[in-house]
CSV table of C-alpha atoms in Angstrom, one decimal:
chain,number,residue,atom,x,y,z
A,110,MET,CA,-28.1,-32.2,29.5
A,111,GLU,CA,-25.5,-33.3,32.0
A,112,SER,CA,-22.1,-34.0,30.6
A,113,LYS,CA,-21.2,-37.7,30.1
A,114,LEU,CA,-17.5,-37.0,30.5
A,115,TYR,CA,-15.3,-36.1,33.4
A,116,THR,CA,-13.9,-32.7,34.2
A,117,LEU,CA,-11.1,-31.8,36.6
A,118,PRO,CA,-12.7,-30.5,39.8
A,119,LYS,CA,-11.6,-27.2,41.2
A,120,LEU,CA,-9.7,-27.4,44.5
A,121,PRO,CA,-11.5,-26.0,47.6
A,122,TYR,CA,-8.3,-23.9,48.3
A,123,ASP,CA,-5.6,-22.2,46.3
A,124,TYR,CA,-2.4,-23.8,45.2
A,125,LYS,CA,-0.4,-22.0,47.9
A,126,ALA,CA,-2.7,-22.9,50.8
A,127,LEU,CA,-1.2,-26.2,51.9
A,128,ALA,CA,2.4,-25.0,52.2
A,129,PRO,CA,4.8,-25.7,53.8
A,130,TYR,CA,3.5,-29.3,53.9
A,131,MET,CA,2.7,-29.3,50.2
A,132,SER,CA,4.2,-26.6,48.1
A,133,GLU,CA,2.5,-24.6,45.4
A,134,GLU,CA,4.6,-26.3,42.8
A,135,GLN,CA,3.9,-29.8,44.1
A,136,LEU,CA,0.1,-29.2,44.4
A,137,THR,CA,-0.2,-27.5,41.0
A,138,LEU,CA,1.7,-30.3,39.3
A,139,HIS,CA,-0.2,-33.0,41.1
A,140,HIS,CA,-3.6,-31.5,40.4
A,141,THR,CA,-3.2,-30.0,36.9
A,142,LYS,CA,-1.0,-32.7,35.4
A,143,HIS,CA,-1.5,-36.0,37.2
A,144,HIS,CA,-5.2,-35.7,38.2
A,145,GLN,CA,-5.9,-34.2,34.8
A,146,ALA,CA,-4.3,-37.2,33.2
A,147,TYR,CA,-6.9,-39.5,34.7
A,148,VAL,CA,-9.7,-37.2,33.4
A,149,THR,CA,-8.2,-37.1,29.9
A,150,GLY,CA,-7.6,-40.9,30.0
A,151,ALA,CA,-11.1,-41.8,31.1
A,152,ASN,CA,-12.7,-39.5,28.6
A,153,ALA,CA,-10.6,-40.9,25.8
A,154,ILE,CA,-11.9,-44.4,26.7
A,155,PHE,CA,-15.5,-43.2,26.8
A,156,GLU,CA,-15.1,-41.7,23.4
A,157,LYS,CA,-13.5,-44.9,22.1
A,158,LEU,CA,-16.5,-46.9,23.5
A,159,ASP,CA,-19.1,-44.5,22.1
A,160,LYS,CA,-17.4,-44.7,18.6
A,161,ALA,CA,-17.3,-48.5,18.6
A,162,ARG,CA,-20.9,-48.7,19.7
A,163,LYS,CA,-22.1,-46.3,17.0
A,164,GLU,CA,-20.1,-48.0,14.3
A,165,LYS,CA,-20.8,-51.5,15.7
A,166,THR,CA,-17.1,-52.4,15.7
A,167,ASP,CA,-15.3,-54.6,18.2
A,168,LEU,CA,-12.8,-53.6,20.9
A,169,ASP,CA,-10.4,-55.6,23.1
A,170,MET,CA,-12.8,-55.3,26.1
A,171,LYS,CA,-10.5,-56.7,28.6
A,172,ALA,CA,-7.8,-54.2,27.9
A,173,THR,CA,-10.2,-51.3,27.4
A,174,LEU,CA,-12.1,-51.8,30.6
A,175,LYS,CA,-8.9,-52.3,32.6
A,176,GLU,CA,-7.6,-49.0,31.3
A,177,LEU,CA,-10.9,-47.3,32.0
A,178,SER,CA,-11.0,-48.6,35.6
A,179,PHE,CA,-7.5,-47.4,36.1
A,180,HIS,CA,-8.4,-43.8,35.1
A,181,ILE,CA,-11.7,-43.8,36.9
A,182,ALA,CA,-10.2,-45.0,40.1
A,183,GLY,CA,-7.4,-42.4,39.9
A,184,PHE,CA,-10.0,-39.7,39.3
A,185,ARG,CA,-12.2,-40.8,42.3
A,186,LEU,CA,-9.3,-41.3,44.7
A,187,HIS,CA,-7.8,-37.9,43.9
A,188,ASN,CA,-11.2,-36.2,44.4
A,189,LEU,CA,-11.4,-37.7,47.8
A,190,PHE,CA,-7.8,-36.8,48.6
A,191,TRP,CA,-8.3,-33.1,47.9
A,192,GLU,CA,-11.5,-33.1,49.9
A,193,ASN,CA,-9.9,-34.4,53.0
A,194,LEU,CA,-7.2,-31.7,53.0
A,195,ALA,CA,-7.3,-28.1,54.3
A,196,PRO,CA,-4.7,-25.5,55.2
A,197,ALA,CA,-3.0,-26.1,58.6
A,198,GLY,CA,-4.8,-24.3,61.3
A,199,LYS,CA,-7.6,-23.4,59.1
A,200,GLY,CA,-9.5,-26.7,59.1
A,201,GLY,CA,-6.5,-28.9,58.6
A,202,GLY,CA,-4.6,-30.8,61.3
A,203,GLY,CA,-5.4,-31.3,64.9
A,204,VAL,CA,-7.4,-34.4,65.9
A,205,PRO,CA,-10.8,-35.8,64.8
A,206,LYS,CA,-13.9,-34.9,66.7
A,207,GLY,CA,-17.5,-36.1,67.0
A,208,GLU,CA,-18.7,-39.5,65.9
A,209,LEU,CA,-15.4,-40.2,64.0
A,210,ALA,CA,-13.4,-39.6,67.1
A,211,LYS,CA,-15.6,-42.0,69.1
A,212,ALA,CA,-15.2,-44.6,66.4
A,213,ILE,CA,-11.5,-44.3,66.2
A,214,ASP,CA,-11.1,-44.6,70.0
A,215,GLY,CA,-13.5,-47.6,70.0
A,216,GLU,CA,-11.6,-49.4,67.2
A,217,PHE,CA,-7.9,-48.4,67.8
A,218,GLY,CA,-8.0,-47.5,71.5
A,219,SER,CA,-6.7,-44.0,70.8
A,220,PHE,CA,-6.0,-41.5,68.0
A,221,ASP,CA,-2.3,-41.9,68.5
A,222,ARG,CA,-2.6,-45.7,67.9
A,223,PHE,CA,-4.7,-45.0,64.7
A,224,LYS,CA,-2.2,-42.4,63.5
A,225,LYS,CA,0.7,-44.9,64.0
A,226,GLU,CA,-1.1,-47.7,62.2
A,227,PHE,CA,-2.2,-45.5,59.3
A,228,THR,CA,1.3,-44.1,59.0
A,229,GLN,CA,2.8,-47.6,58.8
A,230,ALA,CA,0.3,-48.6,56.2
A,231,ALA,CA,1.1,-45.6,54.1
A,232,SER,CA,4.9,-46.0,54.5
A,233,SER,CA,4.8,-49.7,53.5
A,234,ALA,CA,2.4,-49.5,50.5
A,235,GLU,CA,4.4,-51.1,47.7
A,236,GLY,CA,5.1,-49.1,44.5
A,237,SER,CA,2.2,-46.9,43.4
A,238,GLY,CA,-0.6,-46.9,45.9
A,239,TRP,CA,-2.7,-45.3,48.6
A,240,ALA,CA,-3.4,-45.7,52.3
A,241,VAL,CA,-7.1,-45.4,53.1
A,242,LEU,CA,-9.4,-45.4,56.1
A,243,THR,CA,-12.6,-47.3,55.4
A,244,HIS,CA,-15.7,-48.5,57.3
A,245,CYS,CA,-17.3,-51.9,57.2
A,246,MET,CA,-21.1,-51.8,57.8
A,247,LYS,CA,-21.2,-55.5,58.4
A,248,THR,CA,-18.9,-55.4,61.5
A,249,ASN,CA,-19.2,-51.7,62.2
A,250,ARG,CA,-15.4,-51.5,62.3
A,251,LEU,CA,-13.0,-48.9,60.9
A,252,ILE,CA,-10.4,-50.6,58.8
A,253,ILE,CA,-7.1,-49.2,57.4
A,254,MET,CA,-6.4,-50.6,53.9
A,255,GLN,CA,-3.5,-50.3,51.4
A,256,VAL,CA,-4.9,-49.7,47.9
A,257,GLU,CA,-2.1,-50.8,45.5
A,258,LYS,CA,-2.6,-50.7,41.7
A,259,HIS,CA,-5.7,-48.7,42.2
A,260,ASN,CA,-7.3,-49.9,39.0
A,261,VAL,CA,-8.1,-53.2,40.7
A,262,ASN,CA,-9.7,-51.4,43.6
A,263,LEU,CA,-12.2,-49.2,41.7
A,264,VAL,CA,-15.1,-50.4,43.8
A,265,PRO,CA,-13.6,-51.1,47.3
A,266,GLY,CA,-15.7,-53.4,49.5
A,267,PHE,CA,-16.0,-50.6,52.0
A,268,ARG,CA,-16.7,-46.9,51.9
A,269,ILE,CA,-13.5,-44.9,51.8
A,270,LEU,CA,-13.5,-42.2,54.4
A,271,MET,CA,-10.0,-40.8,54.0
A,272,ALA,CA,-7.3,-41.3,51.5
A,273,LEU,CA,-3.6,-40.5,51.3
A,274,ASP,CA,-1.9,-40.7,47.9
A,275,VAL,CA,1.6,-42.2,48.3
A,276,TRP,CA,2.5,-42.4,44.6
A,277,GLU,CA,5.8,-40.6,44.2
A,278,HIS,CA,4.2,-37.9,42.1
A,279,ALA,CA,2.3,-36.8,45.3
A,280,TYR,CA,5.5,-35.7,47.1
A,281,TYR,CA,8.6,-35.9,44.9
A,282,VAL,CA,9.0,-32.2,44.3
A,283,ASP,CA,8.9,-31.4,48.0
A,284,TYR,CA,10.4,-34.5,49.6
A,285,LYS,CA,12.3,-36.3,46.8
A,286,ASN,CA,12.1,-40.0,47.8
A,287,ASP,CA,11.4,-39.3,51.5
A,288,ARG,CA,7.9,-40.7,51.7
A,289,ALA,CA,8.0,-40.8,55.5
A,290,LYS,CA,8.5,-37.0,55.7
A,291,PHE,CA,5.6,-36.4,53.4
A,292,ILE,CA,3.3,-38.6,55.5
A,293,GLU,CA,4.4,-36.8,58.6
A,294,GLY,CA,3.4,-33.5,57.0
A,295,PHE,CA,0.1,-34.9,55.9
A,296,TRP,CA,-1.2,-35.0,59.5
A,297,ASN,CA,-1.0,-31.2,59.6
A,298,ILE,CA,-3.4,-30.7,56.7
A,299,VAL,CA,-6.0,-33.5,57.2
A,300,LYS,CA,-9.5,-31.9,57.2
A,301,TRP,CA,-11.1,-34.0,59.9
A,302,ASP,CA,-14.5,-32.3,59.6
A,303,SER,CA,-14.8,-33.7,56.1
A,304,VAL,CA,-13.8,-37.2,57.2
A,305,ASN,CA,-16.2,-37.0,60.1
A,306,ALA,CA,-19.0,-35.8,57.8
A,307,ARG,CA,-18.4,-38.6,55.4
A,308,TYR,CA,-18.4,-41.1,58.2
A,309,ILE,CA,-21.7,-39.8,59.6
A,310,SER,CA,-23.4,-39.9,56.2
A,311,HIS,CA,-22.2,-43.4,55.7
A,312,ILE,CA,-23.4,-44.9,59.0
A,313,LYS,CA,-26.8,-43.3,58.6
A,314,LYS,CA,-27.5,-45.1,55.3
């Protein structure tokens, strides 16, 4: 029987692989502590719900579901974040190709313009948040979004193709409070093949 609880996914690379843009210490802390916290938090809520249902007791559903959405959103966004990273020069960095490259040129005019807009979105996200690249099936447009307080964005209106975590826990070990430097380094480890594959699978639906 398939587990009804979350587990921390294994990274597709080792903890040293993304250096110098993300150090072994930073990546290990982010994955094993912060990402794990969302796994633990979501599972605790599931167990709380299961217990209440079994015992037919009441819960504060507003607070419980808000906390659950916070942990599930954190879990899902981190999964995506790891998937769209790869070691520099070994799948990471460079420029997008294929259908994604065409879509970026069509929407933004050039990759450089897209990179500038995405960087500005990531830099200006307030507090704890994310910058994401999404696709709208209705208009067939690529859209950059800021996802702040990710628990209220558990089910975004558009499919997320690429995500960048700009919570301080994502970069503080390496960059202290210099978010801009972290974002600059991010472009060297983006796994465009994964982003392109996600885009193609989305538009074919």
